[in-house]
PDB file of C-alpha atoms in Angstrom:
ATOM      1  CA  MET M   1      29.001  16.744  12.993  1.00  0.00           C
ATOM      2  CA  ASN M   2      30.301  20.217  13.308  1.00  0.00           C
ATOM      3  CA  LYS M   3      27.488  21.946  15.273  1.00  0.00           C
ATOM      4  CA  GLN M   4      29.077  25.296  15.019  1.00  0.00           C
ATOM      5  CA  LYS M   5      29.232  25.218  11.173  1.00  0.00           C
ATOM      6  CA  LEU M   6      25.669  24.143  11.130  1.00  0.00           C
ATOM      7  CA  ILE M   7      24.566  27.030  13.392  1.00  0.00           C
ATOM      8  CA  LYS M   8      26.538  29.448  11.202  1.00  0.00           C
ATOM      9  CA  ALA M   9      25.031  28.002   7.930  1.00  0.00           C
ATOM     10  CA  VAL M  10      21.512  28.267   9.342  1.00  0.00           C
ATOM     11  CA  LYS M  11      22.106  31.982  10.212  1.00  0.00           C
ATOM     12  CA  MET M  12      23.336  32.608   6.715  1.00  0.00           C
ATOM     13  CA  ILE M  13      20.241  30.811   5.265  1.00  0.00           C
ATOM     14  CA  LEU M  14      17.979  32.989   7.374  1.00  0.00           C
ATOM     15  CA  GLU M  15      19.839  36.126   6.187  1.00  0.00           C
ATOM     16  CA  ALA M  16      19.821  35.000   2.567  1.00  0.00           C
ATOM     17  CA  VAL M  17      16.020  34.600   2.587  1.00  0.00           C
ATOM     18  CA  GLY M  18      15.570  38.100   4.086  1.00  0.00           C
ATOM     19  CA  GLU M  19      15.033  37.136   7.720  1.00  0.00           C
ATOM     20  CA  ASP M  20      16.876  38.592  10.733  1.00  0.00           C
ATOM     21  CA  PRO M  21      18.555  35.842  12.708  1.00  0.00           C
ATOM     22  CA  LYS M  22      18.637  38.254  15.732  1.00  0.00           C
ATOM     23  CA  ARG M  23      14.860  38.547  15.725  1.00  0.00           C
ATOM     24  CA  GLN M  24      13.523  37.265  19.136  1.00  0.00           C
ATOM     25  CA  ASP M  25      11.568  34.243  17.653  1.00  0.00           C
ATOM     26  CA  LEU M  26      14.622  33.215  15.584  1.00  0.00           C
ATOM     27  CA  LEU M  27      17.374  33.462  18.210  1.00  0.00           C
ATOM     28  CA  GLU M  28      17.442  29.809  19.074  1.00  0.00           C
ATOM     29  CA  THR M  29      16.509  28.628  15.588  1.00  0.00           C
ATOM     30  CA  PRO M  30      20.082  27.933  14.355  1.00  0.00           C
ATOM     31  CA  GLU M  31      20.932  25.764  17.350  1.00  0.00           C
ATOM     32  CA  ARG M  32      17.595  23.866  17.097  1.00  0.00           C
ATOM     33  CA  VAL M  33      18.214  23.156  13.488  1.00  0.00           C
ATOM     34  CA  ALA M  34      21.824  22.023  14.109  1.00  0.00           C
ATOM     35  CA  ASP M  35      20.492  19.613  16.819  1.00  0.00           C
ATOM     36  CA  MET M  36      17.840  18.427  14.359  1.00  0.00           C
ATOM     37  CA  TYR M  37      20.444  17.664  11.684  1.00  0.00           C
ATOM     38  CA  ALA M  38      22.612  15.776  14.081  1.00  0.00           C
ATOM     39  CA  GLU M  39      19.560  13.601  15.072  1.00  0.00           C
ATOM     40  CA  ILE M  40      18.117  13.008  11.624  1.00  0.00           C
ATOM     41  CA  LEU M  41      21.492  12.394   9.971  1.00  0.00           C
ATOM     42  CA  SER M  42      22.915  10.351  12.780  1.00  0.00           C
ATOM     43  CA  GLY M  43      23.273   7.310  10.464  1.00  0.00           C
ATOM     44  CA  LEU M  44      26.333   8.869   8.901  1.00  0.00           C
ATOM     45  CA  SER M  45      28.370   7.909  11.900  1.00  0.00           C
ATOM     46  CA  ALA M  46      26.923   4.420  12.498  1.00  0.00           C
ATOM     47  CA  ASP M  47      27.746   1.072  10.932  1.00  0.00           C
ATOM     48  CA  PRO M  48      24.474  -0.867  10.139  1.00  0.00           C
ATOM     49  CA  LYS M  49      26.487  -4.211   9.871  1.00  0.00           C
ATOM     50  CA  LYS M  50      27.260  -3.977  13.618  1.00  0.00           C
ATOM     51  CA  GLU M  51      23.550  -4.274  14.366  1.00  0.00           C
ATOM     52  CA  LEU M  52      23.548  -7.770  12.834  1.00  0.00           C
ATOM     53  CA  GLU M  53      26.415  -9.158  14.781  1.00  0.00           C
ATOM     54  CA  VAL M  54      24.029 -10.975  17.209  1.00  0.00           C
ATOM     55  CA  VAL M  55      22.944 -14.114  15.419  1.00  0.00           C
ATOM     56  CA  LEU M  56      20.620 -16.668  17.103  1.00  0.00           C
ATOM     57  CA  ASP M  57      20.788 -20.359  16.305  1.00  0.00           C
ATOM     58  CA  GLN M  58      16.999 -21.087  15.779  1.00  0.00           C
ATOM     59  CA  LYS M  59      17.135 -23.638  12.925  1.00  0.00           C
ATOM     60  CA  HIS M  60      14.569 -21.575  11.116  1.00  0.00           C
ATOM     61  CA  GLU M  61      14.765 -21.641   7.299  1.00  0.00           C
ATOM     62  CA  GLU M  62      11.541 -20.062   6.322  1.00  0.00           C
ATOM     63  CA  ILE M  63      10.529 -16.496   5.520  1.00  0.00           C
ATOM     64  CA  VAL M  64      11.113 -13.914   8.238  1.00  0.00           C
ATOM     65  CA  LEU M  65       9.344 -10.694   7.387  1.00  0.00           C
ATOM     66  CA  LEU M  66       9.183  -7.345   9.093  1.00  0.00           C
ATOM     67  CA  LYS M  67       6.334  -5.207   7.621  1.00  0.00           C
ATOM     68  CA  ASP M  68       5.604  -1.507   7.866  1.00  0.00           C
ATOM     69  CA  ILE M  69       8.939  -0.453   9.498  1.00  0.00           C
ATOM     70  CA  PRO M  70       8.498   3.450   9.739  1.00  0.00           C
ATOM     71  CA  LEU M  71      11.023   5.293   7.615  1.00  0.00           C
ATOM     72  CA  TYR M  72      12.090   8.866   7.618  1.00  0.00           C
ATOM     73  CA  SER M  73      14.848   9.993   5.391  1.00  0.00           C
ATOM     74  CA  ILE M  74      16.266  13.079   3.796  1.00  0.00           C
ATOM     75  CA  CYS M  75      16.344  13.462  -0.007  1.00  0.00           C
ATOM     76  CA  GLU M  76      19.992  14.307  -0.836  1.00  0.00           C
ATOM     77  CA  HIS M  77      18.877  16.425  -3.860  1.00  0.00           C
ATOM     78  CA  HIS M  78      16.672  18.882  -1.959  1.00  0.00           C
ATOM     79  CA  LEU M  79      17.330  18.139   1.716  1.00  0.00           C
ATOM     80  CA  LEU M  80      13.677  17.547   2.246  1.00  0.00           C
ATOM     81  CA  PRO M  81      12.143  14.432   3.925  1.00  0.00           C
ATOM     82  CA  PHE M  82      10.777  11.397   2.342  1.00  0.00           C
ATOM     83  CA  ILE M  83       8.526   9.442   4.603  1.00  0.00           C
ATOM     84  CA  GLY M  84       7.226   5.942   4.313  1.00  0.00           C
ATOM     85  CA  ARG M  85       7.639   2.296   5.414  1.00  0.00           C
ATOM     86  CA  ALA M  86      10.018  -0.510   4.663  1.00  0.00           C
ATOM     87  CA  HIS M  87       9.165  -4.225   4.394  1.00  0.00           C
ATOM     88  CA  VAL M  88      12.177  -6.468   4.846  1.00  0.00           C
ATOM     89  CA  ALA M  89      12.108 -10.258   4.367  1.00  0.00           C
ATOM     90  CA  TYR M  90      14.861 -12.732   4.514  1.00  0.00           C
ATOM     91  CA  ILE M  91      15.243 -16.586   4.700  1.00  0.00           C
ATOM     92  CA  PRO M  92      17.962 -17.646   7.139  1.00  0.00           C
ATOM     93  CA  LYS M  93      20.517 -20.082   5.977  1.00  0.00           C
ATOM     94  CA  GLY M  94      21.626 -22.784   8.463  1.00  0.00           C
ATOM     95  CA  GLY M  95      19.116 -21.307  11.031  1.00  0.00           C
ATOM     96  CA  ARG M  96      21.150 -18.138  11.467  1.00  0.00           C
ATOM     97  CA  VAL M  97      18.464 -15.704  12.691  1.00  0.00           C
ATOM     98  CA  THR M  98      18.997 -12.193  13.953  1.00  0.00           C
ATOM     99  CA  GLY M  99      16.811 -10.404  16.474  1.00  0.00           C
ATOM    100  CA  LEU M 100      13.792  -8.742  14.872  1.00  0.00           C
ATOM    101  CA  SER M 101      14.776  -5.258  16.186  1.00  0.00           C
ATOM    102  CA  LYS M 102      18.189  -5.661  14.470  1.00  0.00           C
ATOM    103  CA  ILE M 103      16.637  -5.545  11.038  1.00  0.00           C
ATOM    104  CA  ALA M 104      14.604  -2.371  11.972  1.00  0.00           C
ATOM    105  CA  ARG M 105      17.788  -0.759  13.260  1.00  0.00           C
ATOM    106  CA  VAL M 106      19.525  -1.384   9.842  1.00  0.00           C
ATOM    107  CA  VAL M 107      16.642   0.445   8.193  1.00  0.00           C
ATOM    108  CA  GLU M 108      16.927   3.225  10.775  1.00  0.00           C
ATOM    109  CA  ILE M 109      20.646   3.756  10.421  1.00  0.00           C
ATOM    110  CA  LEU M 110      20.710   3.727   6.599  1.00  0.00           C
ATOM    111  CA  SER M 111      17.679   6.015   6.312  1.00  0.00           C
ATOM    112  CA  ARG M 112      19.315   8.611   8.685  1.00  0.00           C
ATOM    113  CA  ARG M 113      21.611   9.698   5.960  1.00  0.00           C
ATOM    114  CA  PRO M 114      21.176  12.018   2.935  1.00  0.00           C
ATOM    115  CA  GLN M 115      19.688   9.483   0.576  1.00  0.00           C
ATOM    116  CA  VAL M 116      17.798   8.542  -2.560  1.00  0.00           C
ATOM    117  CA  GLN M 117      15.186   5.829  -2.068  1.00  0.00           C
ATOM    118  CA  GLU M 118      16.648   3.593  -4.764  1.00  0.00           C
ATOM    119  CA  ARG M 119      20.055   3.526  -3.061  1.00  0.00           C
ATOM    120  CA  LEU M 120      18.482   3.061   0.406  1.00  0.00           C
ATOM    121  CA  THR M 121      16.614  -0.014  -0.746  1.00  0.00           C
ATOM    122  CA  THR M 122      19.762  -1.506  -2.204  1.00  0.00           C
ATOM    123  CA  GLN M 123      21.810  -0.724   0.853  1.00  0.00           C
ATOM    124  CA  ILE M 124      19.396  -2.454   3.257  1.00  0.00           C
ATOM    125  CA  ALA M 125      19.419  -5.603   1.045  1.00  0.00           C
ATOM    126  CA  THR M 126      23.178  -5.657   0.688  1.00  0.00           C
ATOM    127  CA  VAL M 127      23.925  -5.161   4.330  1.00  0.00           C
ATOM    128  CA  ILE M 128      21.595  -7.968   5.329  1.00  0.00           C
ATOM    129  CA  MET M 129      22.847 -10.307   2.502  1.00  0.00           C
ATOM    130  CA  GLU M 130      26.550  -9.628   3.268  1.00  0.00           C
ATOM    131  CA  THR M 131      26.259  -9.885   7.014  1.00  0.00           C
ATOM    132  CA  LEU M 132      23.764 -12.697   7.708  1.00  0.00           C
ATOM    133  CA  LYS M 133      24.459 -14.613   4.467  1.00  0.00           C
ATOM    134  CA  PRO M 134      20.911 -15.759   4.181  1.00  0.00           C
ATOM    135  CA  LEU M 135      19.351 -17.712   1.366  1.00  0.00           C
ATOM    136  CA  GLY M 136      17.764 -14.481   0.187  1.00  0.00           C
ATOM    137  CA  VAL M 137      16.696 -11.038   1.052  1.00  0.00           C
ATOM    138  CA  MET M 138      13.781  -8.936  -0.233  1.00  0.00           C
ATOM    139  CA  VAL M 139      13.290  -5.254   0.579  1.00  0.00           C
ATOM    140  CA  VAL M 140      10.353  -3.025  -0.519  1.00  0.00           C
ATOM    141  CA  ILE M 141      10.114   0.634   0.371  1.00  0.00           C
ATOM    142  CA  GLU M 142       7.004   2.774  -0.116  1.00  0.00           C
ATOM    143  CA  ALA M 143       7.502   6.486   0.477  1.00  0.00           C
ATOM    144  CA  GLU M 144       6.162   9.966  -0.207  1.00  0.00           C
ATOM    145  CA  HIS M 145       8.773  12.556  -1.174  1.00  0.00           C
ATOM    146  CA  LEU M 146       8.174  15.992   0.156  1.00  0.00           C
ATOM    147  CA  CYS M 147      10.319  17.386  -2.716  1.00  0.00           C
ATOM    148  CA  MET M 148       7.428  16.278  -4.974  1.00  0.00           C
ATOM    149  CA  SER M 149       4.571  16.973  -2.574  1.00  0.00           C
ATOM    150  CA  MET M 150       5.367  20.519  -1.472  1.00  0.00           C
ATOM    151  CA  ARG M 151       7.549  21.877  -4.289  1.00  0.00           C
ATOM    152  CA  GLY M 152       8.374  21.079  -7.934  1.00  0.00           C
ATOM    153  CA  ILE M 153       5.358  19.187  -9.344  1.00  0.00           C
ATOM    154  CA  LYS M 154       3.330  19.842  -6.085  1.00  0.00           C
ATOM    155  CA  LYS M 155       1.493  16.442  -6.083  1.00  0.00           C
ATOM    156  CA  PRO M 156       0.969  15.287  -2.508  1.00  0.00           C
ATOM    157  CA  GLY M 157       0.062  11.595  -1.945  1.00  0.00           C
ATOM    158  CA  ILE M 158       2.284  10.093  -4.613  1.00  0.00           C
ATOM    159  CA  THR M 159       3.912   6.986  -3.311  1.00  0.00           C
ATOM    160  CA  THR M 160       7.215   5.784  -4.709  1.00  0.00           C
ATOM    161  CA  VAL M 161       7.922   2.022  -4.463  1.00  0.00           C
ATOM    162  CA  THR M 162      11.329   0.514  -4.835  1.00  0.00           C
ATOM    163  CA  SER M 163      12.529  -3.075  -4.328  1.00  0.00           C
ATOM    164  CA  ALA M 164      15.699  -4.971  -4.060  1.00  0.00           C
ATOM    165  CA  VAL M 165      15.621  -8.700  -4.417  1.00  0.00           C
ATOM    166  CA  ARG M 166      18.532 -11.115  -3.716  1.00  0.00           C
ATOM    167  CA  GLY M 167      19.201 -14.845  -3.614  1.00  0.00           C
ATOM    168  CA  VAL M 168      16.229 -17.218  -3.541  1.00  0.00           C
ATOM    169  CA  PHE M 169      13.721 -14.368  -3.807  1.00  0.00           C
ATOM    170  CA  LYS M 170      15.220 -13.436  -7.120  1.00  0.00           C
ATOM    171  CA  GLU M 171      15.718 -17.038  -8.322  1.00  0.00           C
ATOM    172  CA  ASN M 172      12.319 -18.461  -7.244  1.00  0.00           C
ATOM    173  CA  GLU M 173       9.169 -16.748  -8.539  1.00  0.00           C
ATOM    174  CA  LYS M 174       6.915 -18.680  -6.100  1.00  0.00           C
ATOM    175  CA  THR M 175       8.967 -17.589  -3.048  1.00  0.00           C
ATOM    176  CA  ARG M 176       9.037 -13.964  -4.417  1.00  0.00           C
ATOM    177  CA  SER M 177       5.217 -14.093  -4.938  1.00  0.00           C
ATOM    178  CA  GLU M 178       4.476 -15.524  -1.588  1.00  0.00           C
ATOM    179  CA  THR M 179       6.563 -12.773   0.054  1.00  0.00           C
ATOM    180  CA  LEU M 180       4.977 -10.005  -1.894  1.00  0.00           C
ATOM    181  CA  ALA M 181       1.533 -11.397  -0.863  1.00  0.00           C
ATOM    182  CA  LEU M 182       2.633 -11.424   2.778  1.00  0.00           C
ATOM    183  CA  MET M 183       3.894  -7.835   2.487  1.00  0.00           C
ATOM    184  CA  LYS M 184       0.551  -6.674   1.020  1.00  0.00           C
ATOM    185  CA  GLY M 185      -1.673  -8.830   3.228  1.00  0.00           C
ATOM    186  CA  GLY M 186      -3.280  -7.626   6.533  1.00  0.00           C
ATOM    187  CA  ARG M 187      -3.863  -4.013   5.607  1.00  0.00           C
TER     188      ARG M 187
END
């Protein structure tokens, strides 16, 4: 990221909305915002597939589900956050299991980019399917979009749910239903 360009842009935004970037309380704001963007958009410079390189041989061929992975992303249309949780399930093929934190890291990397929820959901499923080559992958994301909560329609509390279903989860209704029940259970 080009920190100096970000600093300059934030100063221009402050001026454009009628603020004085030289005002005492705003002096450090451009640098703070530049640092914030570098952090919350850090996924632009990371490869999520590299997180899945470590594969364990556990001979497990049943559902592996990570529920309620916290998710923070930036809507690419308004540059406002959407906040929620991801549920990611896969069924290893040939016992090829990855570390649990690796799945959460894939969600983290892909969400730390300017995004739309639909594409994010698809990208998570695609990365896991292509890299681990499991029997199937299922991703469900539930999120609130601040571009709908604090502007536009101004309806806080609306949850948007998206899903991406691959392999056995798409082909087998029983497996898909069992996984959805596991995702919903325990709340």
